[in-house]
Amino acid sequence: MSSFVESKMANLVNSQGAEYVEYNKRQLSRIYPAGGRVDSSNYNPQNAWNAGCQIVALNYQTDSEPMHVNQGKFRTNGRAGYILKPAILRDPSVKFNPLSKTEIPGVEKVAISIKVMSGQQLPKPAGGTKGEGFIME
């Protein structure tokens, strides 16, 4: 097992992304927050997961967007703490670069449609009137 501080992982992903993915197919990688995070803030764990890193440590005492991303990912398995990596991050015959913008073979695109039902504390539109009520456009 190898341990990498978050900045080292980011450098490896940015400079040698495909090679780092191949490394993570053969070795365990543990990523941990930088020691300078005295405020217990967190980095985005998605970048480490995209490179196939297996153990991505976060500061759990901090309720933040990176923690929400982490919690959302592990909700898919009932929060058991383990999710099997996609085949593209396990199969030695498949080459993958986490920074590539091209389509991933064997993965279908998904279209997502979002309908906003309500909102709060929205600014009034230009020329709008003051007072209570709905903002309709």
PDB file of C-alpha atoms in Angstrom:
ATOM      1  CA  MET A   1       0.000   0.000   0.000  1.00  0.00           C
ATOM      2  CA  SER A   2       1.176   3.510  -0.799  1.00  0.00           C
ATOM      3  CA  SER A   3       0.051   6.670   0.963  1.00  0.00           C
ATOM      4  CA  PHE A   4      -0.144   9.953  -0.913  1.00  0.00           C
ATOM      5  CA  VAL A   5      -0.987  13.393   0.405  1.00  0.00           C
ATOM      6  CA  GLU A   6      -3.809  14.990  -1.598  1.00  0.00           C
ATOM      7  CA  SER A   7      -1.439  17.342  -3.486  1.00  0.00           C
ATOM      8  CA  LYS A   8       0.761  14.437  -4.631  1.00  0.00           C
ATOM      9  CA  MET A   9      -2.329  12.593  -5.863  1.00  0.00           C
ATOM     10  CA  ALA A  10      -3.476  15.708  -7.751  1.00  0.00           C
ATOM     11  CA  ASN A  11      -0.037  16.096  -9.350  1.00  0.00           C
ATOM     12  CA  LEU A  12      -0.007  12.446 -10.418  1.00  0.00           C
ATOM     13  CA  VAL A  13      -3.510  12.698 -11.895  1.00  0.00           C
ATOM     14  CA  ASN A  14      -2.661  15.901 -13.777  1.00  0.00           C
ATOM     15  CA  SER A  15       0.756  14.836 -15.071  1.00  0.00           C
ATOM     16  CA  GLN A  16       0.451  11.038 -15.440  1.00  0.00           C
ATOM     17  CA  GLY A  17      -3.269  10.276 -15.182  1.00  0.00           C
ATOM     18  CA  ALA A  18      -3.370   7.098 -17.277  1.00  0.00           C
ATOM     19  CA  GLU A  19      -0.221   5.710 -15.641  1.00  0.00           C
ATOM     20  CA  TYR A  20      -1.594   6.443 -12.172  1.00  0.00           C
ATOM     21  CA  VAL A  21      -4.797   4.559 -13.024  1.00  0.00           C
ATOM     22  CA  GLU A  22      -2.670   1.576 -14.118  1.00  0.00           C
ATOM     23  CA  TYR A  23      -0.695   1.794 -10.864  1.00  0.00           C
ATOM     24  CA  ASN A  24      -3.950   1.728  -8.882  1.00  0.00           C
ATOM     25  CA  LYS A  25      -5.065  -1.415 -10.710  1.00  0.00           C
ATOM     26  CA  ARG A  26      -2.079  -3.233  -9.166  1.00  0.00           C
ATOM     27  CA  GLN A  27      -1.519  -1.402  -5.867  1.00  0.00           C
ATOM     28  CA  LEU A  28      -3.564   0.029  -3.031  1.00  0.00           C
ATOM     29  CA  SER A  29      -3.418   3.811  -2.782  1.00  0.00           C
ATOM     30  CA  ARG A  30      -4.412   5.684   0.333  1.00  0.00           C
ATOM     31  CA  ILE A  31      -5.013   9.417  -0.093  1.00  0.00           C
ATOM     32  CA  TYR A  32      -5.070  11.680   2.948  1.00  0.00           C
ATOM     33  CA  PRO A  33      -5.699  15.389   3.574  1.00  0.00           C
ATOM     34  CA  ALA A  34      -2.736  17.764   3.702  1.00  0.00           C
ATOM     35  CA  GLY A  35      -1.358  18.371   7.184  1.00  0.00           C
ATOM     36  CA  GLY A  36      -1.767  22.102   6.619  1.00  0.00           C
ATOM     37  CA  ARG A  37      -5.545  21.779   6.774  1.00  0.00           C
ATOM     38  CA  VAL A  38      -5.602  22.990  10.370  1.00  0.00           C
ATOM     39  CA  ASP A  39      -9.249  23.980   9.918  1.00  0.00           C
ATOM     40  CA  SER A  40     -10.052  20.319   9.088  1.00  0.00           C
ATOM     41  CA  SER A  41     -11.342  21.295   5.639  1.00  0.00           C
ATOM     42  CA  ASN A  42     -11.510  18.689   2.878  1.00  0.00           C
ATOM     43  CA  TYR A  43     -10.433  18.171  -0.712  1.00  0.00           C
ATOM     44  CA  ASN A  44     -12.684  16.818  -3.467  1.00  0.00           C
ATOM     45  CA  PRO A  45     -12.558  12.990  -3.185  1.00  0.00           C
ATOM     46  CA  GLN A  46     -13.948  12.498  -6.706  1.00  0.00           C
ATOM     47  CA  ASN A  47     -10.573  13.167  -8.333  1.00  0.00           C
ATOM     48  CA  ALA A  48      -8.982  10.337  -6.330  1.00  0.00           C
ATOM     49  CA  TRP A  49     -11.846   7.948  -7.115  1.00  0.00           C
ATOM     50  CA  ASN A  50     -11.608   8.817 -10.830  1.00  0.00           C
ATOM     51  CA  ALA A  51      -7.961   7.700 -10.742  1.00  0.00           C
ATOM     52  CA  GLY A  52      -8.869   4.389  -9.074  1.00  0.00           C
ATOM     53  CA  CYS A  53      -7.575   5.217  -5.586  1.00  0.00           C
ATOM     54  CA  GLN A  54      -9.019   2.764  -3.092  1.00  0.00           C
ATOM     55  CA  ILE A  55      -8.742   4.516   0.286  1.00  0.00           C
ATOM     56  CA  VAL A  56      -9.683   8.192   0.254  1.00  0.00           C
ATOM     57  CA  ALA A  57      -9.489   9.682   3.738  1.00  0.00           C
ATOM     58  CA  LEU A  58     -11.402  12.826   4.682  1.00  0.00           C
ATOM     59  CA  ASN A  59     -11.811  14.929   7.807  1.00  0.00           C
ATOM     60  CA  TYR A  60     -15.147  13.588   9.018  1.00  0.00           C
ATOM     61  CA  GLN A  61     -15.541  16.275  11.670  1.00  0.00           C
ATOM     62  CA  THR A  62     -16.170  18.877   8.950  1.00  0.00           C
ATOM     63  CA  ASP A  63     -19.600  19.038   7.316  1.00  0.00           C
ATOM     64  CA  SER A  64     -18.710  20.234   3.822  1.00  0.00           C
ATOM     65  CA  GLU A  65     -19.423  19.623   0.147  1.00  0.00           C
ATOM     66  CA  PRO A  66     -16.613  17.040  -0.174  1.00  0.00           C
ATOM     67  CA  MET A  67     -18.134  15.119   2.757  1.00  0.00           C
ATOM     68  CA  HIS A  68     -21.564  15.260   1.098  1.00  0.00           C
ATOM     69  CA  VAL A  69     -20.040  13.866  -2.122  1.00  0.00           C
ATOM     70  CA  ASN A  70     -18.431  11.069  -0.086  1.00  0.00           C
ATOM     71  CA  GLN A  71     -21.641  10.277   1.783  1.00  0.00           C
ATOM     72  CA  GLY A  72     -23.629  10.259  -1.460  1.00  0.00           C
ATOM     73  CA  LYS A  73     -21.224   7.824  -3.104  1.00  0.00           C
ATOM     74  CA  PHE A  74     -21.403   5.330  -0.253  1.00  0.00           C
ATOM     75  CA  ARG A  75     -25.178   5.568   0.083  1.00  0.00           C
ATOM     76  CA  THR A  76     -25.410   3.396  -3.013  1.00  0.00           C
ATOM     77  CA  ASN A  77     -24.305   0.383  -0.961  1.00  0.00           C
ATOM     78  CA  GLY A  78     -26.153   1.117   2.256  1.00  0.00           C
ATOM     79  CA  ARG A  79     -23.120   2.970   3.666  1.00  0.00           C
ATOM     80  CA  ALA A  80     -21.205  -0.291   4.068  1.00  0.00           C
ATOM     81  CA  GLY A  81     -17.946   1.502   3.270  1.00  0.00           C
ATOM     82  CA  TYR A  82     -16.970  -0.438   0.149  1.00  0.00           C
ATOM     83  CA  ILE A  83     -17.947  -0.036  -3.491  1.00  0.00           C
ATOM     84  CA  LEU A  84     -16.504  -2.145  -6.286  1.00  0.00           C
ATOM     85  CA  LYS A  85     -14.620   0.055  -8.726  1.00  0.00           C
ATOM     86  CA  PRO A  86     -15.956   0.179 -12.292  1.00  0.00           C
ATOM     87  CA  ALA A  87     -14.418  -2.393 -14.646  1.00  0.00           C
ATOM     88  CA  ILE A  88     -12.561   0.354 -16.499  1.00  0.00           C
ATOM     89  CA  LEU A  89     -10.580   1.003 -13.285  1.00  0.00           C
ATOM     90  CA  ARG A  90      -9.926  -2.731 -12.641  1.00  0.00           C
ATOM     91  CA  ASP A  91      -9.379  -4.425 -15.995  1.00  0.00           C
ATOM     92  CA  PRO A  92      -5.677  -4.387 -16.982  1.00  0.00           C
ATOM     93  CA  SER A  93      -6.582  -4.692 -20.677  1.00  0.00           C
ATOM     94  CA  VAL A  94      -8.524  -1.406 -20.633  1.00  0.00           C
ATOM     95  CA  LYS A  95      -6.663   1.901 -20.721  1.00  0.00           C
ATOM     96  CA  PHE A  96      -8.313   4.912 -19.082  1.00  0.00           C
ATOM     97  CA  ASN A  97      -7.192   8.484 -18.529  1.00  0.00           C
ATOM     98  CA  PRO A  98      -9.214  10.267 -15.816  1.00  0.00           C
ATOM     99  CA  LEU A  99      -8.649  13.628 -17.538  1.00  0.00           C
ATOM    100  CA  SER A 100      -9.899  12.500 -20.953  1.00  0.00           C
ATOM    101  CA  LYS A 101     -13.063  14.182 -22.215  1.00  0.00           C
ATOM    102  CA  THR A 102     -13.869  11.372 -24.656  1.00  0.00           C
ATOM    103  CA  GLU A 103     -16.642   8.855 -24.156  1.00  0.00           C
ATOM    104  CA  ILE A 104     -15.886   5.839 -22.009  1.00  0.00           C
ATOM    105  CA  PRO A 105     -16.343   2.576 -23.934  1.00  0.00           C
ATOM    106  CA  GLY A 106     -19.204   0.487 -22.579  1.00  0.00           C
ATOM    107  CA  VAL A 107     -20.688   3.331 -20.533  1.00  0.00           C
ATOM    108  CA  GLU A 108     -23.946   4.811 -21.767  1.00  0.00           C
ATOM    109  CA  LYS A 109     -24.569   8.532 -21.559  1.00  0.00           C
ATOM    110  CA  VAL A 110     -27.331   9.551 -19.195  1.00  0.00           C
ATOM    111  CA  ALA A 111     -29.531  12.584 -19.762  1.00  0.00           C
ATOM    112  CA  ILE A 112     -30.715  14.275 -16.595  1.00  0.00           C
ATOM    113  CA  SER A 113     -33.647  16.660 -16.520  1.00  0.00           C
ATOM    114  CA  ILE A 114     -34.243  18.903 -13.523  1.00  0.00           C
ATOM    115  CA  LYS A 115     -37.444  20.822 -12.868  1.00  0.00           C
ATOM    116  CA  VAL A 116     -37.128  23.510 -10.210  1.00  0.00           C
ATOM    117  CA  MET A 117     -40.269  23.461  -8.075  1.00  0.00           C
ATOM    118  CA  SER A 118     -39.505  26.394  -5.808  1.00  0.00           C
ATOM    119  CA  GLY A 119     -36.752  28.668  -4.606  1.00  0.00           C
ATOM    120  CA  GLN A 120     -35.993  31.006  -1.755  1.00  0.00           C
ATOM    121  CA  GLN A 121     -34.202  34.331  -1.459  1.00  0.00           C
ATOM    122  CA  LEU A 122     -34.117  34.859  -5.214  1.00  0.00           C
ATOM    123  CA  PRO A 123     -33.352  38.375  -6.437  1.00  0.00           C
ATOM    124  CA  LYS A 124     -36.234  40.262  -8.004  1.00  0.00           C
ATOM    125  CA  PRO A 125     -36.004  40.349 -11.784  1.00  0.00           C
ATOM    126  CA  ALA A 126     -35.021  43.658 -13.371  1.00  0.00           C
ATOM    127  CA  GLY A 127     -38.080  45.904 -13.335  1.00  0.00           C
ATOM    128  CA  GLY A 128     -39.808  43.649 -10.810  1.00  0.00           C
ATOM    129  CA  THR A 129     -42.055  45.043  -8.088  1.00  0.00           C
ATOM    130  CA  LYS A 130     -41.447  44.948  -4.365  1.00  0.00           C
ATOM    131  CA  GLY A 131     -43.654  43.043  -1.993  1.00  0.00           C
ATOM    132  CA  GLU A 132     -44.845  39.561  -1.272  1.00  0.00           C
ATOM    133  CA  GLY A 133     -45.850  37.124  -3.932  1.00  0.00           C
ATOM    134  CA  PHE A 134     -44.487  34.980  -6.668  1.00  0.00           C
ATOM    135  CA  ILE A 135     -41.747  35.742  -9.152  1.00  0.00           C
ATOM    136  CA  MET A 136     -42.912  34.368 -12.459  1.00  0.00           C
ATOM    137  CA  GLU A 137     -41.037  34.498 -15.743  1.00  0.00           C
TER     138      GLU A 137
END
